[in-house]
CSV table of C-alpha atoms and ligand atoms in Angstrom, one decimal:
chain,number,residue,atom,x,y,z
A,1,MET,CA,109.8,108.2,68.1
A,2,GLN,CA,110.5,108.0,71.8
A,3,GLY,CA,108.1,110.0,74.0
A,4,LYS,CA,109.1,112.6,76.6
A,5,MET,CA,109.4,112.1,80.4
A,6,VAL,CA,108.3,115.0,82.6
A,7,THR,CA,108.3,115.0,86.4
A,8,PHE,CA,106.8,117.4,89.0
A,9,GLU,CA,108.7,117.9,92.2
A,10,GLY,CA,108.6,120.0,95.4
A,11,CYS,CA,107.9,119.9,99.1
A,12,ASP,CA,104.5,118.7,100.5
A,13,GLY,CA,101.6,121.0,100.0
A,14,VAL,CA,103.2,123.3,97.5
A,15,GLY,CA,100.6,122.5,94.8
A,16,LYS,CA,102.0,119.7,92.7
A,17,SER,CA,98.7,117.8,92.5
A,18,THR,CA,96.7,120.9,92.0
A,19,GLN,CA,98.9,122.0,89.1
A,20,LEU,CA,98.9,118.5,87.6
A,21,LYS,CA,95.1,118.5,87.6
A,22,LEU,CA,95.1,121.9,85.8
A,23,LEU,CA,97.7,120.6,83.3
A,24,LYS,CA,95.6,117.4,82.7
A,25,GLU,CA,92.5,119.6,82.0
A,26,TYR,CA,94.5,121.7,79.6
A,27,MET,CA,95.9,118.7,77.7
A,28,GLU,CA,92.4,117.3,77.4
A,29,LYS,CA,90.9,120.6,76.3
A,30,THR,CA,93.6,121.1,73.6
A,31,GLY,CA,93.4,117.4,72.4
A,32,GLN,CA,97.0,116.6,73.4
A,33,GLU,CA,97.8,113.1,74.8
A,34,ALA,CA,99.7,112.5,78.0
A,35,VAL,CA,99.9,109.7,80.5
A,36,PHE,CA,99.7,111.0,84.1
A,37,VAL,CA,101.1,108.8,86.9
A,38,ARG,CA,102.0,109.4,90.5
A,39,GLU,CA,104.7,108.1,92.8
A,40,PRO,CA,104.8,106.0,94.8
A,41,GLY,CA,102.1,104.1,93.1
A,42,GLY,CA,100.6,103.9,89.6
A,43,THR,CA,100.5,100.1,89.3
A,44,LYS,CA,98.9,97.4,91.5
A,45,ILE,CA,102.2,96.4,93.1
A,46,SER,CA,103.4,100.0,93.4
A,47,GLU,CA,100.2,101.0,95.1
A,48,GLN,CA,100.6,98.1,97.6
A,49,ILE,CA,104.2,99.3,98.3
A,50,ARG,CA,102.8,102.8,98.6
A,51,SER,CA,100.5,101.9,101.5
A,52,VAL,CA,103.4,100.2,103.3
A,53,ILE,CA,105.6,103.3,102.9
A,54,MET,CA,102.9,105.8,103.9
A,55,ALA,CA,101.2,104.0,106.8
A,56,VAL,CA,101.6,106.1,109.9
A,57,GLU,CA,101.7,102.9,112.1
A,58,ASN,CA,104.9,101.8,110.3
A,59,SER,CA,107.0,104.1,112.5
A,60,GLU,CA,109.8,101.6,113.0
A,61,MET,CA,110.7,101.6,109.2
A,62,THR,CA,114.4,102.2,108.7
A,63,ALA,CA,115.7,104.8,106.2
A,64,LYS,CA,117.2,102.0,104.1
A,65,THR,CA,114.0,100.1,103.9
A,66,GLU,CA,112.1,103.2,103.0
A,67,THR,CA,114.7,104.0,100.2
A,68,LEU,CA,114.5,100.5,98.8
A,69,LEU,CA,110.7,100.4,98.9
A,70,TYR,CA,110.5,103.7,96.9
A,71,ALA,CA,112.9,102.3,94.4
A,72,ALA,CA,110.9,99.0,94.2
A,73,SER,CA,107.7,100.9,93.5
A,74,ARG,CA,109.5,103.0,90.9
A,75,ALA,CA,111.0,99.9,89.2
A,76,GLN,CA,107.5,98.4,88.7
A,77,LEU,CA,106.0,101.7,87.5
A,78,VAL,CA,108.8,102.2,85.0
A,79,GLU,CA,108.6,98.7,83.5
A,80,GLU,CA,104.8,98.4,83.5
A,81,ILE,CA,103.7,101.9,82.5
A,82,ILE,CA,106.4,104.4,81.8
A,83,ARG,CA,108.7,102.6,79.4
A,84,PRO,CA,105.9,101.2,77.2
A,85,ALA,CA,104.2,104.6,77.0
A,86,LEU,CA,107.5,106.3,76.0
A,87,GLY,CA,108.1,103.5,73.5
A,88,GLN,CA,104.8,104.5,71.9
A,89,GLY,CA,105.9,108.1,71.6
A,90,LYS,CA,103.7,109.3,74.4
A,91,LEU,CA,104.3,112.1,76.8
A,92,VAL,CA,104.5,110.8,80.4
A,93,ILE,CA,104.0,113.2,83.3
A,94,CYS,CA,104.8,111.9,86.8
A,95,ASP,CA,103.8,113.4,90.2
A,96,ARG,CA,107.2,112.9,92.0
A,97,PHE,CA,110.1,110.7,90.8
A,98,ILE,CA,113.8,110.3,91.5
A,99,ASP,CA,114.3,113.8,92.9
A,100,SER,CA,111.8,113.0,95.6
A,101,SER,CA,114.0,110.1,96.7
A,102,ILE,CA,117.1,112.4,96.7
A,103,ALA,CA,115.2,115.0,98.7
A,104,TYR,CA,113.4,112.8,101.2
A,105,GLN,CA,115.7,109.8,101.7
A,106,GLY,CA,118.8,111.7,100.9
A,107,GLY,CA,118.2,115.1,102.5
A,108,GLY,CA,115.4,114.1,104.9
A,109,ARG,CA,116.8,110.8,106.1
A,110,ASN,CA,120.5,111.6,105.6
A,111,ILE,CA,121.3,108.8,103.2
A,112,ASP,CA,124.1,109.6,100.9
A,113,VAL,CA,122.5,111.2,97.8
A,114,ASN,CA,124.9,109.4,95.5
A,115,VAL,CA,123.7,106.1,96.9
A,116,VAL,CA,120.1,107.1,96.5
A,117,ARG,CA,120.8,108.2,93.0
A,118,ALA,CA,122.5,104.9,92.2
A,119,ILE,CA,119.6,102.8,93.6
A,120,SER,CA,117.1,104.9,91.6
A,121,ASN,CA,119.1,104.5,88.4
A,122,PHE,CA,119.2,100.8,89.0
A,123,ALA,CA,115.5,100.7,89.5
A,124,THR,CA,114.7,102.7,86.4
A,125,ASP,CA,117.5,101.4,84.2
A,126,ASN,CA,118.8,104.9,83.9
A,127,LEU,CA,115.6,106.3,82.5
A,128,LYS,CA,116.2,109.8,81.2
A,129,ILE,CA,114.0,112.6,82.5
A,130,ASP,CA,113.5,115.3,79.8
A,131,LEU,CA,112.2,118.0,82.1
A,132,THR,CA,111.5,118.4,85.8
A,133,VAL,CA,109.1,121.1,87.0
A,134,PHE,CA,110.3,122.0,90.5
A,135,ILE,CA,107.6,124.0,92.4
A,136,ASP,CA,110.0,126.0,94.5
A,137,LEU,CA,108.4,126.9,97.8
A,138,SER,CA,109.8,126.3,101.3
A,139,PRO,CA,107.9,124.0,103.6
A,140,ASP,CA,107.2,127.0,105.8
A,141,ASP,CA,105.4,128.8,102.9
A,142,ALA,CA,103.6,125.7,101.6
A,143,PHE,CA,99.9,126.2,101.0
A,144,ARG,CA,99.0,123.2,103.1
A,145,THR,CA,100.8,123.0,106.4
A,146,VAL,CA,98.3,121.5,108.8
A,147,LYS,CA,97.0,118.4,107.2
A,148,LYS,CA,99.5,115.6,107.9
A,149,GLU,CA,98.2,112.7,105.9
A,150,ASP,CA,101.0,110.1,105.9
A,151,ARG,CA,104.2,109.0,107.6
A,152,LEU,CA,106.5,111.3,105.7
A,153,GLU,CA,104.3,114.4,105.8
A,154,ALA,CA,104.0,113.9,109.6
A,155,GLU,CA,107.8,114.3,110.0
A,156,ASN,CA,109.1,117.4,111.9
A,157,SER,CA,109.9,120.7,110.4
A,158,ASP,CA,113.7,120.1,110.5
A,159,PHE,CA,113.1,117.1,108.3
A,160,HIS,CA,111.1,119.1,105.8
A,161,SER,CA,113.8,121.9,105.8
A,162,ARG,CA,116.4,119.3,104.9
A,163,VAL,CA,114.1,118.0,102.1
A,164,TYR,CA,113.8,121.5,100.7
A,165,LYS,CA,117.6,122.1,100.9
A,166,ALA,CA,118.2,118.9,99.0
A,167,TYR,CA,115.8,119.9,96.3
A,168,ILE,CA,117.6,123.3,95.9
A,169,ASP,CA,121.0,121.5,95.7
A,170,GLU,CA,119.6,119.2,93.0
A,171,ALA,CA,118.1,122.1,91.0
A,172,ASP,CA,121.5,123.8,91.2
A,173,ARG,CA,123.3,120.7,90.1
A,174,GLU,CA,121.1,120.1,87.1
A,175,PRO,CA,119.9,123.5,85.9
A,176,ASP,CA,119.2,122.3,82.3
A,177,ARG,CA,116.8,119.6,83.4
A,178,ILE,CA,115.2,121.2,86.4
A,179,VAL,CA,113.1,124.3,85.8
A,180,ARG,CA,112.2,126.2,89.0
A,181,ILE,CA,108.7,127.6,89.2
A,182,THR,CA,107.9,129.9,92.1
A,183,PRO,CA,104.2,129.3,92.7
A,184,CYS,CA,101.8,132.3,93.0
A,185,ILE,CA,98.8,132.7,95.2
A,186,ASP,CA,96.8,132.6,92.0
A,187,LYS,CA,96.8,128.9,90.8
A,188,LYS,CA,96.0,130.0,87.3
A,189,GLU,CA,99.2,132.2,87.2
A,190,THR,CA,101.3,129.3,88.3
A,191,HIS,CA,99.6,127.1,85.7
A,192,ASN,CA,100.5,129.6,83.0
A,193,LYS,CA,104.1,129.7,84.1
A,194,ILE,CA,104.2,125.9,83.8
A,195,LEU,CA,102.6,125.8,80.4
A,196,GLU,CA,105.2,128.4,79.2
A,197,ALA,CA,108.1,126.2,80.5
A,198,LEU,CA,106.7,123.1,78.8
A,199,ARG,CA,106.1,125.0,75.5
A,200,ASN,CA,109.6,126.5,75.6
A,201,ARG,CA,111.0,122.9,75.7
A,202,GLY,CA,108.7,121.8,72.9
A,203,ILE,CA,107.0,119.3,75.2
A,204,ILE,CA,103.5,120.7,74.6
A,205,HIS,CA,101.9,123.3,72.4
B,301,ADP,N1,98.1,128.8,94.7
B,301,ADP,C1,97.4,128.3,95.7
B,301,ADP,N2,96.9,129.0,96.7
B,301,ADP,C2,96.2,128.5,97.7
B,301,ADP,N3,96.1,127.2,98.0
B,301,ADP,C3,96.6,126.4,97.1
B,301,ADP,C4,97.3,126.8,95.9
B,301,ADP,N4,97.8,125.7,95.2
B,301,ADP,C5,97.4,124.7,95.9
B,301,ADP,N5,96.7,125.0,97.0
B,301,ADP,C6,96.1,124.1,98.0
B,301,ADP,O1,97.1,123.6,98.8
B,301,ADP,C7,96.9,122.3,99.2
B,301,ADP,C8,98.1,121.4,98.8
B,301,ADP,O2,98.1,121.4,97.4
B,301,ADP,P1,98.5,120.0,96.6
B,301,ADP,O3,98.3,120.3,95.2
B,301,ADP,O4,97.8,118.9,97.2
B,301,ADP,O5,100.1,120.0,97.0
B,301,ADP,P2,101.1,118.8,96.8
B,301,ADP,O6,100.5,117.9,95.8
B,301,ADP,O7,102.3,119.5,96.3
B,301,ADP,O8,101.3,118.2,98.1
B,301,ADP,C9,95.6,121.9,98.5
B,301,ADP,O9,94.6,122.0,99.5
B,301,ADP,C10,95.4,122.9,97.4
B,301,ADP,O10,94.0,123.2,97.1
B,302,MG,MG1,100.2,115.8,95.8
């Protein structure tokens, strides 16, 4: 049986990694198997591409280059890790995926979202995502607002507003795939909301 593909999405600093850590702990505690990966990265080549994308000194990088680098990193991750795991019936949970490209390169960098989608689908051979957990919080309300760690996080607030708007458009466009979770101050409460969404879809128990 083919495994399931779940992605976590949302603006910078809204708690994706925090929630993925809680989910990983829950899966281990309850003896459920899942493969956790992050984007961009997750393979040797993808991590090398990641450092080129993220490096603050690469300020001259064009939007097209950035879009293609994300897609290249994704192609490698899908072929090396994700497809084989799904083929073994495993649950794969990815910190960011195609919707991040739509939000950041589409919304943020103003590249036509249909082009971004086409490039991503080429990179992944149209890999189907079973469920996307969209942590729906505006960049202004994000838990982390001061620490600007990489080239994309360091973009101005206009950029991050466009990213958020593109996420909202995407969530409206695909309501069956994308579940919107409004995070709470209490991380545990958000965690429980996410568990409920995953249980409702029969992805975990
Ligand atoms: N519910 C919360 N309340 C307060 N701070 C939080 C909450 N969730 C996450 N954080 C903090 O916000 C920061 C960003 O969270 P992180 O999980 O790294 O976000 P992301 O992966 O979406 O960028 C971290 O310092 C984290 O500890
Ligand atoms: Mg993170």
